[in-house]
């Protein structure tokens, strides 16, 4: 167990803290002090406890290798003596204390009585150890109406053969074709879908149609359709001894997905795409603010099920359902902590999280100030400032600070705010009154704490949730520290002196989603790229989202990666299959 844990962690360059079992401390070694990742093997109950304390502290990703209830299947043509010996070994080896022990011996009726007799005789010759037991507790109570609705969705999926838990009834190429058709349907309805997105969310129509829709469509083509559905396969592995070893990559089953309101369509594509490509059934819950654009056109019934509803009822029901095999969540860190605990308390379904960020946008002293101002403006104000990766902390080198602030203010004043359906509008309203009020509260606290309000800082017009593009200068780190994301059109400009300092300050954040780096110097770019503890670094660009580029967070910004080849592993199980090789031609 020590080797299995320590080996890969060190091979990947991590520091390890390993806790041995209290009964057997001697052979394991204590390696180092840092605590970046927890990997745990033990009873399901202790696993649950560890997951919960990790979830309640800093959301460090946890991998669990817990109990199994492995079947050992004896078919009617088996040699009974050999089968008895092997089944006995499968269960009793190591006093029966193996996670993989063959604890459920299924025997064909034609040889059953003989098998039982011989198994009993074989067992009598051995001292029996503790049998392996794994128990999972029922999850918390949920809203019963939602529960039943979701149950029906799951059943409909199972009935239509959509749950491919047993290895795939629908071939990859067929899935590919179905998803191509889906992408085509999306393309045919571009205008309507983009309009729904603007009605729902308030974002400028031009951005909904050109940016969000386009990326959504490409994401379906790349991730779902021709992209991956027919290229999911395992490995043939050379192992010691006369054994044939292969891995099967199988769908995980029913995938539960919860998405937010800031990019309803794109989040839908990032979640649904890989889950379907891997052959899973999906239950997706949209955000209560933005239910309209999620579609289920062109797919076999039951495969993709969209549930509209509130977080604490519909969302929580999904997270805690015993028959949902995986949960993917995008939203706030606070809710991320809740859903991970619901998953643990129910069936320990694996959870991937894409949470908030407080992304630094670092403008170095050699930067072209006009270009840097434009890009920093875009990095923060795009989508009304409602982006998980928004460049909310604009760090500017002291040599160009004053010039930058002046120009950033001028740029914000030029931003076109108003009717999102009008051509040329850059900024629409915020999502709802709650978030509108929260942003204004943050602005007031900035002023109270002594930051300089350069422009904006109040509502735009008299109706709707419009906020004037706001720029603060002379912002100190501690003013931003206590905040969660402002998630609005508020740019905070901080001053720095040298690279070591800005790296230290940027990395002091408990988030690590993305960073922007603006410099002409390749050495500076390389230094920052490697030093910043974030999932994406954009050098001299920002928000370049391509379906092939992985996206996700370090630290409390989440775990797992969406998009590209990396997202597939979230929706697959790996099964190792081992069989003896008799008289092989070669090894
Ligand atoms: P939220 O994280 O609460 O909502 C996101 C999704 O989670 C929605 O579908 C919601 O219905 C669901 N949800 C809420 N409570 C739940 C629960 N108990 N169990 C299961 N699902 C639940 O985000 P919210 O409240 O809309 O926004 C709060 C703040 O979160 C924002 O001001 C912003 O700072 C941040 N946020 C970050 C996002 C990101 O992309 N990282 C997206 C949305 C919000
Ligand atoms: Mg919430």
XYZ file of C-alpha atoms and ligand atoms in Angstrom:
632
model
C 0.000 0.000 0.000
C 2.916 2.245 0.821
C 4.485 1.649 -2.596
C 1.220 2.186 -4.469
C 0.669 5.542 -2.759
C 4.182 6.980 -2.535
C 5.448 5.820 -5.932
C 3.172 7.790 -8.281
C 3.039 10.817 -5.965
C 6.825 11.153 -6.001
C 7.103 10.273 -9.703
C 4.880 13.282 -10.434
C 7.042 15.545 -8.266
C 4.787 15.902 -5.218
C 5.724 16.073 -1.576
C 4.088 13.282 0.443
C 2.789 12.916 3.959
C 1.854 9.313 4.568
C -0.006 7.955 7.574
C 0.549 4.283 8.261
C -1.977 2.042 9.984
C -1.515 2.085 13.762
C -1.026 -1.694 13.779
C 1.824 -1.697 11.258
C 4.013 1.392 11.475
C 7.414 -0.227 11.009
C 7.984 -0.823 7.327
C 6.692 2.493 6.025
C 8.771 5.641 5.913
C 7.783 9.186 6.761
C 8.823 11.292 3.782
C 8.184 15.010 4.228
C 6.088 17.789 5.653
C 4.020 19.439 2.980
C 0.400 18.522 2.543
C -0.685 19.044 -1.063
C -2.799 16.022 -1.689
C -4.387 13.280 0.345
C -4.480 9.774 -1.013
C -6.171 7.276 1.248
C -6.747 3.570 1.486
C -8.869 2.170 4.291
C -12.436 1.540 5.363
C -15.282 3.378 3.665
C -16.245 5.059 6.943
C -12.793 6.500 7.528
C -12.639 7.522 3.872
C -15.848 9.434 4.328
C -14.455 11.197 7.375
C -11.259 12.174 5.558
C -13.181 13.427 2.532
C -15.359 15.526 4.769
C -12.521 17.115 6.636
C -10.782 17.817 3.318
C -13.997 19.308 1.969
C -14.409 21.492 5.022
C -10.837 22.772 4.951
C -9.394 23.710 1.562
C -11.048 21.253 -0.856
C -7.817 19.401 -1.510
C -8.562 16.670 -4.084
C -8.876 13.255 -2.497
C -8.445 9.929 -4.224
C -10.029 6.984 -2.494
C -9.344 3.324 -2.934
C -11.997 1.746 -0.752
C -13.863 -1.467 -0.435
C -15.187 -3.628 -3.250
C -17.662 -6.492 -3.255
C -16.001 -8.352 -6.090
C -17.924 -11.173 -7.729
C -16.143 -14.434 -8.477
C -18.151 -16.225 -11.144
C -17.918 -19.988 -11.638
C -19.530 -21.118 -14.897
C -21.066 -24.508 -15.554
C -18.131 -25.794 -17.611
C -15.543 -25.071 -14.900
C -13.251 -27.698 -13.395
C -14.793 -27.688 -9.916
C -11.649 -28.578 -7.960
C -9.632 -25.809 -9.610
C -12.487 -23.345 -9.214
C -12.866 -24.170 -5.508
C -9.161 -23.648 -4.938
C -9.143 -20.353 -6.837
C -12.323 -19.034 -5.212
C -10.926 -19.986 -1.813
C -7.721 -18.079 -2.592
C -9.670 -15.118 -4.025
C -11.470 -14.688 -0.745
C -9.198 -15.974 2.005
C -5.829 -14.621 0.857
C -4.327 -12.208 3.412
C -6.879 -13.347 6.018
C -9.561 -12.139 3.651
C -8.271 -8.586 4.083
C -8.040 -7.586 0.425
C -9.965 -4.719 -1.083
C -10.441 -6.831 -4.203
C -11.271 -10.118 -2.493
C -13.779 -12.271 -4.357
C -16.381 -11.876 -1.661
C -19.399 -12.937 -3.661
C -18.923 -16.349 -5.231
C -21.558 -16.931 -7.902
C -21.750 -20.576 -8.935
C -23.785 -22.048 -11.759
C -26.598 -24.278 -10.449
C -25.347 -27.373 -12.283
C -22.154 -27.490 -10.191
C -23.427 -25.602 -7.170
C -23.852 -28.461 -4.648
C -20.523 -30.038 -5.478
C -18.839 -26.629 -5.262
C -20.332 -25.848 -1.853
C -19.283 -29.216 -0.439
C -15.708 -28.846 -1.646
C -15.471 -25.190 -0.660
C -16.565 -26.102 2.846
C -13.927 -28.863 3.052
C -11.271 -26.490 1.772
C -12.283 -23.787 4.264
C -12.185 -26.216 7.158
C -8.505 -26.704 6.433
C -7.818 -23.028 6.945
C -8.059 -20.521 9.821
C -10.665 -18.006 8.749
C -9.759 -14.279 8.893
C -12.078 -11.290 9.099
C -14.473 -11.133 6.160
C -14.262 -7.883 4.197
C -17.227 -5.595 4.753
C -18.040 -2.259 3.081
C -21.110 -0.307 4.178
C -22.415 2.885 2.690
C -24.991 4.975 4.611
C -28.082 6.485 3.072
C -27.823 10.182 2.197
C -29.818 13.012 3.698
C -33.504 13.634 3.097
C -34.396 15.403 -0.119
C -37.395 17.139 -1.564
C -39.614 14.187 -2.418
C -41.103 15.642 -5.589
C -37.685 16.269 -7.064
C -36.528 12.895 -5.915
C -39.320 11.148 -7.768
C -38.782 13.231 -10.849
C -35.122 12.388 -10.941
C -35.867 8.725 -10.287
C -38.137 8.752 -13.311
C -35.414 10.313 -15.423
C -32.934 7.698 -14.357
C -35.383 4.898 -15.034
C -36.162 6.260 -18.460
C -32.455 6.288 -19.191
C -31.982 2.738 -18.032
C -35.015 1.498 -19.929
C -33.883 2.972 -23.207
C -30.539 1.253 -22.842
C -28.765 4.520 -22.244
C -26.900 3.445 -19.129
C -23.895 1.697 -20.502
C -22.519 0.537 -17.173
C -21.906 -2.946 -18.464
C -19.541 -1.782 -21.146
C -21.448 -0.242 -23.990
C -24.492 -1.305 -25.931
C -24.175 1.644 -28.250
C -21.046 1.639 -30.380
C -18.727 4.623 -30.318
C -19.292 5.392 -33.986
C -23.034 5.383 -33.461
C -22.674 7.783 -30.540
C -20.486 9.901 -32.778
C -23.160 10.068 -35.465
C -25.925 10.949 -32.992
C -23.809 13.760 -31.577
C -22.938 15.128 -35.008
C -26.649 15.396 -35.623
C -27.011 17.183 -32.320
C -24.304 19.696 -33.301
C -26.035 20.232 -36.656
C -29.336 20.947 -34.909
C -27.617 23.443 -32.660
C -26.113 25.167 -35.682
C -29.502 25.368 -37.410
C -30.918 27.143 -34.357
C -28.032 29.489 -33.608
C -30.175 32.648 -33.669
C -32.928 31.341 -31.433
C -30.531 29.808 -28.928
C -28.432 32.966 -28.698
C -31.608 35.046 -28.199
C -32.747 32.733 -25.381
C -29.358 33.160 -23.793
C -29.689 36.957 -23.872
C -33.238 36.906 -22.497
C -32.221 34.563 -19.744
C -28.914 36.035 -18.757
C -28.843 39.639 -20.027
C -25.561 39.255 -21.902
C -25.158 41.165 -25.180
C -26.702 39.213 -28.040
C -23.629 39.642 -30.232
C -21.506 37.945 -27.568
C -24.061 35.201 -27.027
C -24.186 34.461 -30.760
C -20.550 34.885 -31.717
C -18.606 33.864 -28.657
C -20.696 31.576 -26.514
C -22.684 29.834 -29.205
C -19.658 29.251 -31.405
C -17.606 27.763 -28.598
C -20.549 25.609 -27.584
C -20.967 24.245 -31.070
C -17.249 23.578 -31.491
C -17.178 21.921 -28.108
C -19.853 19.478 -29.192
C -18.059 18.691 -32.409
C -14.693 18.266 -30.814
C -15.532 16.560 -27.564
C -18.632 14.687 -28.503
C -19.000 13.850 -32.069
C -16.213 12.823 -34.347
C -13.817 13.828 -31.590
C -13.729 11.117 -28.996
C -16.750 8.843 -28.961
C -15.089 6.143 -31.069
C -11.590 6.549 -29.685
C -12.121 5.494 -26.112
C -10.118 2.393 -25.425
C -7.866 0.810 -22.880
C -4.350 -0.585 -22.915
C -2.668 -3.947 -23.196
C -0.158 -4.059 -20.387
C 2.917 -6.249 -20.061
C 2.867 -7.660 -16.534
C 5.232 -10.082 -14.827
C 4.396 -13.768 -15.094
C 2.288 -15.581 -17.610
C -0.659 -13.214 -17.627
C -2.569 -11.342 -20.251
C -3.528 -7.920 -18.878
C -5.815 -5.364 -20.495
C -7.787 -2.364 -19.329
C -11.326 -1.575 -20.400
C -12.460 2.049 -20.242
C -16.123 1.924 -19.351
C -18.796 4.564 -18.826
C -19.251 5.482 -15.189
C -23.068 5.213 -15.460
C -25.428 8.041 -14.578
C -23.632 11.394 -14.519
C -25.217 14.188 -12.466
C -24.218 17.681 -13.562
C -24.973 21.066 -11.989
C -24.217 24.242 -13.918
C -24.309 27.988 -13.161
C -25.978 30.913 -14.894
C -23.033 32.916 -16.231
C -22.478 30.805 -19.381
C -25.529 28.552 -19.424
C -24.927 27.204 -22.903
C -21.181 26.784 -22.732
C -21.236 25.132 -19.317
C -23.865 22.796 -20.701
C -21.587 21.864 -23.612
C -18.516 21.340 -21.439
C -20.425 19.049 -19.105
C -22.722 17.123 -21.422
C -20.212 16.608 -24.245
C -17.637 14.350 -22.630
C -20.223 12.504 -20.518
C -22.120 11.440 -23.634
C -18.974 10.777 -25.650
C -17.979 8.270 -22.974
C -21.383 6.558 -23.149
C -22.960 7.781 -19.918
C -26.513 8.835 -19.168
C -26.748 12.466 -18.062
C -28.994 14.325 -15.643
C -28.151 17.992 -15.898
C -29.517 20.656 -13.587
C -29.522 24.180 -14.990
C -29.213 27.262 -12.766
C -32.531 28.632 -11.571
C -31.801 31.979 -13.263
C -31.135 30.508 -16.714
C -33.141 27.408 -17.629
C -33.984 28.260 -21.238
C -31.104 27.384 -23.509
C -30.390 23.844 -22.339
C -31.666 21.547 -25.046
C -32.195 17.910 -25.501
C -32.845 17.735 -29.198
C -31.729 14.906 -31.427
C -30.660 12.501 -28.722
C -32.184 9.117 -27.867
C -34.799 9.560 -25.092
C -33.446 9.167 -21.596
C -29.816 9.733 -22.511
C -29.767 13.428 -21.695
C -32.229 14.644 -19.045
C -32.445 18.305 -18.152
C -33.895 19.266 -14.773
C -34.742 22.872 -13.939
C -34.887 23.712 -10.286
C -33.386 25.352 -7.245
C -30.057 24.372 -5.727
C -31.039 23.137 -2.256
C -33.838 20.940 -3.677
C -33.135 19.729 -7.217
C -29.356 20.259 -7.036
C -29.010 18.611 -3.647
C -31.230 15.695 -4.723
C -28.879 15.016 -7.605
C -25.740 15.309 -5.471
C -27.062 12.925 -2.840
C -28.813 10.375 -5.034
C -27.628 6.806 -4.490
C -28.025 5.887 -8.171
C -26.074 8.811 -9.584
C -22.541 7.535 -10.169
C -20.657 10.778 -10.731
C -21.190 14.459 -10.044
C -19.767 17.413 -11.966
C -20.336 20.890 -10.562
C -19.543 24.432 -11.667
C -20.387 27.366 -9.422
C -19.372 28.999 -6.172
C -16.802 27.570 -3.773
C -19.409 27.651 -1.025
C -21.840 25.420 -2.935
C -18.942 23.249 -4.140
C -18.241 22.401 -0.489
C -21.888 21.502 0.033
C -22.232 19.181 -2.961
C -19.009 17.338 -2.214
C -20.335 16.577 1.270
C -23.687 15.414 -0.114
C -21.820 13.062 -2.436
C -19.814 11.671 0.461
C -22.793 11.174 2.722
C -24.658 9.240 0.039
C -22.681 6.892 -2.188
C -19.200 8.444 -2.393
C -19.702 9.327 -6.045
C -16.603 11.033 -7.437
C -17.026 14.799 -7.762
C -15.292 17.185 -10.124
C -15.505 20.867 -9.246
C -14.965 24.007 -11.277
C -15.216 26.839 -8.783
C -14.378 30.463 -8.469
C -11.139 32.277 -9.038
C -9.462 35.553 -8.176
C -7.273 35.567 -11.210
C -4.246 37.853 -11.389
C -3.601 39.796 -14.568
C 0.066 40.801 -14.379
C 1.316 43.721 -16.464
C 5.121 43.797 -16.486
C 7.219 46.927 -16.872
C 8.165 46.227 -20.505
C 4.518 45.930 -21.621
C 2.970 48.071 -24.316
C 0.607 49.996 -22.050
C -2.178 50.593 -24.579
C -2.373 46.916 -25.480
C -2.172 45.845 -21.842
C -4.978 48.216 -20.855
C -7.265 46.848 -23.582
C -6.591 43.227 -22.665
C -6.896 43.799 -18.915
C -10.183 45.580 -19.549
C -11.471 42.642 -21.576
C -10.209 40.099 -19.029
C -12.309 41.698 -16.300
C -15.358 43.266 -17.936
C -16.261 40.520 -20.421
C -19.676 38.974 -19.624
C -20.461 41.801 -17.147
C -17.530 40.638 -15.024
C -19.342 37.374 -14.360
C -16.563 34.973 -15.322
C -15.015 32.427 -12.996
C -11.598 33.266 -14.483
C -12.070 37.055 -14.684
C -8.792 38.964 -14.303
C -10.037 40.524 -11.092
C -6.626 41.417 -9.657
C -4.819 43.665 -12.126
C -1.167 43.894 -10.945
C 0.739 46.655 -12.736
C 4.451 47.398 -12.440
C 5.090 50.631 -10.556
C 7.006 52.192 -13.471
C 3.890 52.245 -15.687
C 1.252 52.255 -12.948
C -0.001 55.838 -13.220
C -0.209 55.765 -17.000
C -2.012 52.420 -16.865
C -4.593 53.631 -14.339
C -5.330 56.739 -16.384
C -5.857 54.728 -19.557
C -7.838 51.962 -17.835
C -10.203 54.620 -16.498
C -10.590 56.154 -19.962
C -11.312 52.729 -21.455
C -13.942 51.936 -18.799
C -15.650 55.272 -19.483
C -15.911 54.334 -23.166
C -17.558 50.976 -22.468
C -21.016 50.787 -24.030
C -23.599 49.733 -21.441
C -27.267 49.179 -22.267
C -29.821 47.109 -24.167
C -28.156 43.752 -24.777
C -30.084 43.252 -28.025
C -28.709 46.477 -29.512
C -25.726 46.129 -31.853
C -22.550 47.526 -30.360
C -23.566 47.005 -26.733
C -20.605 45.729 -24.737
C -22.254 45.301 -21.355
C -25.761 44.271 -20.297
C -27.332 43.974 -16.842
C -26.082 41.732 -14.013
C -27.849 38.406 -13.579
C -30.243 39.272 -10.720
C -30.958 41.692 -7.885
C -29.064 39.639 -5.309
C -25.807 39.714 -7.255
C -26.427 43.365 -8.237
C -26.680 44.338 -4.555
C -23.651 42.234 -3.639
C -21.477 43.973 -6.231
C -22.580 47.413 -5.012
C -21.753 46.341 -1.440
C -18.225 45.377 -2.535
C -17.830 48.727 -4.237
C -18.872 50.557 -1.056
C -16.439 48.513 1.023
C -13.635 49.374 -1.435
C -14.341 53.063 -0.905
C -14.600 52.640 2.887
C -11.264 50.825 2.967
C -9.455 53.644 1.224
C -9.112 52.449 -2.368
C -9.380 55.237 -4.946
C -12.558 55.070 -7.008
C -11.414 56.251 -10.454
C -14.720 55.856 -12.239
C -18.147 54.154 -11.980
C -19.156 52.784 -8.600
C -22.926 53.075 -8.975
C -25.896 51.810 -10.905
C -26.214 52.768 -14.562
C -29.547 54.384 -15.444
C -32.626 53.955 -13.292
C -34.040 50.534 -14.221
C -32.580 47.033 -14.482
C -29.457 45.652 -12.867
C -26.938 47.715 -14.836
C -23.716 48.787 -13.112
C -21.338 51.431 -14.412
C -17.938 49.994 -15.380
C -15.915 50.596 -12.231
C -12.175 51.057 -11.755
C -10.332 51.196 -8.427
C -6.673 52.186 -8.049
C -4.447 52.088 -4.962
C -5.945 48.766 -3.996
C -4.093 46.885 -1.243
C -3.989 43.075 -1.056
C -5.790 42.916 2.287
C -8.787 44.791 0.864
C -9.372 41.937 -1.573
C -8.326 39.099 0.662
C -11.512 38.550 2.625
C -13.714 38.656 -0.448
C -15.149 35.839 -2.419
C -15.416 36.804 -6.077
C -16.904 40.247 -6.768
C -18.271 38.734 -9.984
C -19.122 42.096 -11.482
C -17.728 44.943 -13.622
C -15.211 46.119 -11.026
C -11.511 46.348 -11.876
C -9.012 46.527 -9.001
C -5.548 47.782 -9.954
C -2.656 46.922 -7.628
C 0.958 48.126 -7.823
C 4.041 45.861 -7.737
C 7.815 46.365 -7.778
C 9.437 43.108 -8.895
C 8.638 39.618 -10.113
C 9.336 37.722 -6.896
C 6.971 40.025 -5.069
C 4.125 39.727 -7.564
C 4.513 35.930 -7.686
C 4.302 35.753 -3.904
C 1.240 38.009 -3.784
C -0.565 36.265 -6.647
C 0.083 32.842 -5.133
C -1.127 33.937 -1.686
C -4.687 33.506 -2.968
C -6.552 30.366 -1.954
C -7.799 30.143 -5.562
C -5.856 29.046 -8.617
C -8.003 29.061 -11.715
C -6.188 31.252 -14.233
C -3.730 34.102 -14.731
C -2.891 36.635 -17.419
C 0.692 37.672 -18.046
C 1.560 40.689 -20.149
C 5.225 41.057 -21.173
C 7.495 41.123 -24.224
C 10.274 39.321 -22.358
C 10.330 35.560 -22.891
C 12.286 34.943 -19.690
C 9.742 36.865 -17.638
C 6.937 34.947 -19.320
C 8.600 31.596 -18.621
C 9.303 32.471 -14.996
C 5.717 33.561 -14.328
C 4.208 30.632 -16.222
C 5.984 28.128 -14.056
C 5.715 29.977 -10.755
C 1.986 30.716 -10.768
C -0.147 28.035 -9.099
C -3.069 28.164 -11.532
C -4.745 25.885 -14.082
C -4.387 28.220 -17.099
C -1.828 30.916 -17.926
C -2.636 33.234 -20.823
C 0.453 35.071 -22.079
C -0.330 38.285 -23.974
C -3.903 37.097 -24.472
C -6.871 36.201 -22.262
C -9.983 34.017 -22.321
C -8.742 31.974 -25.240
C -11.092 29.040 -24.875
C -10.803 26.242 -27.334
C -12.573 22.912 -27.032
C -9.169 21.205 -27.140
C -7.568 23.187 -24.284
C -8.054 21.770 -20.780
C -9.602 24.081 -18.191
C -9.762 23.750 -14.421
C -8.343 24.930 -11.151
C -5.565 24.486 -8.634
C -6.268 24.844 -4.916
C -9.819 25.895 -3.993
C -10.728 26.636 -7.597
C -11.615 22.979 -7.932
C -10.370 19.689 -9.257
C -10.533 17.825 -12.528
C -10.212 19.337 -15.987
C -12.921 20.098 -18.500
C -12.420 20.064 -22.300
C -9.767 18.404 -24.419
C -8.544 14.886 -23.850
C -8.330 15.467 -20.098
C -12.087 15.733 -19.540
C -12.763 12.151 -20.595
C -11.257 10.613 -17.501
C -13.967 12.287 -15.403
C -16.565 10.093 -17.068
C -14.830 6.736 -17.330
C -14.085 3.826 -15.089
C -10.943 1.791 -15.718
C -11.347 -1.936 -15.359
C -8.256 -4.166 -15.280
C -8.795 -7.624 -16.756
C -6.251 -10.338 -16.004
C -6.128 -13.887 -17.374
C -3.426 -16.580 -17.473
C -1.491 -17.158 -20.692
C -1.125 -20.806 -21.592
C 1.851 -21.631 -23.856
C 2.389 -18.111 -25.176
C 4.539 -17.694 -28.302
C 6.330 -14.796 -26.623
C 6.087 -12.711 -23.464
P -24.106 28.694 -6.755
O -22.788 28.007 -6.785
O -24.869 28.617 -5.492
O -25.013 28.126 -7.964
C -24.499 27.334 -9.026
C -25.380 26.111 -9.244
O -25.410 25.338 -8.043
C -26.844 26.454 -9.579
O -27.312 25.494 -10.511
C -27.535 26.272 -8.251
O -28.907 25.971 -8.376
C -26.771 25.091 -7.661
N -26.865 24.990 -6.187
C -26.983 25.994 -5.278
N -27.078 25.483 -4.020
C -27.008 24.136 -4.127
C -27.056 23.042 -3.196
N -27.213 23.256 -1.884
N -26.951 21.777 -3.662
C -26.788 21.557 -4.987
N -26.764 22.534 -5.920
C -26.856 23.813 -5.502
O -23.839 30.206 -7.193
P -24.793 31.479 -6.958
O -25.437 31.411 -5.612
O -25.665 31.620 -8.137
O -23.718 32.660 -6.985
C -22.995 33.002 -5.815
C -21.600 33.462 -6.213
O -20.885 32.365 -6.720
C -21.540 34.493 -7.331
O -21.730 35.790 -6.886
C -20.154 34.261 -7.861
O -19.232 34.932 -7.057
C -19.969 32.770 -7.695
N -20.218 32.010 -8.947
C -19.153 31.483 -9.610
C -19.321 30.830 -10.805
C -18.174 30.275 -11.537
O -18.240 30.116 -12.740
N -17.103 29.916 -10.874
C -20.636 30.695 -11.438
C -21.717 31.218 -10.628
C -21.488 31.858 -9.443
Mg -25.852 29.978 -4.161
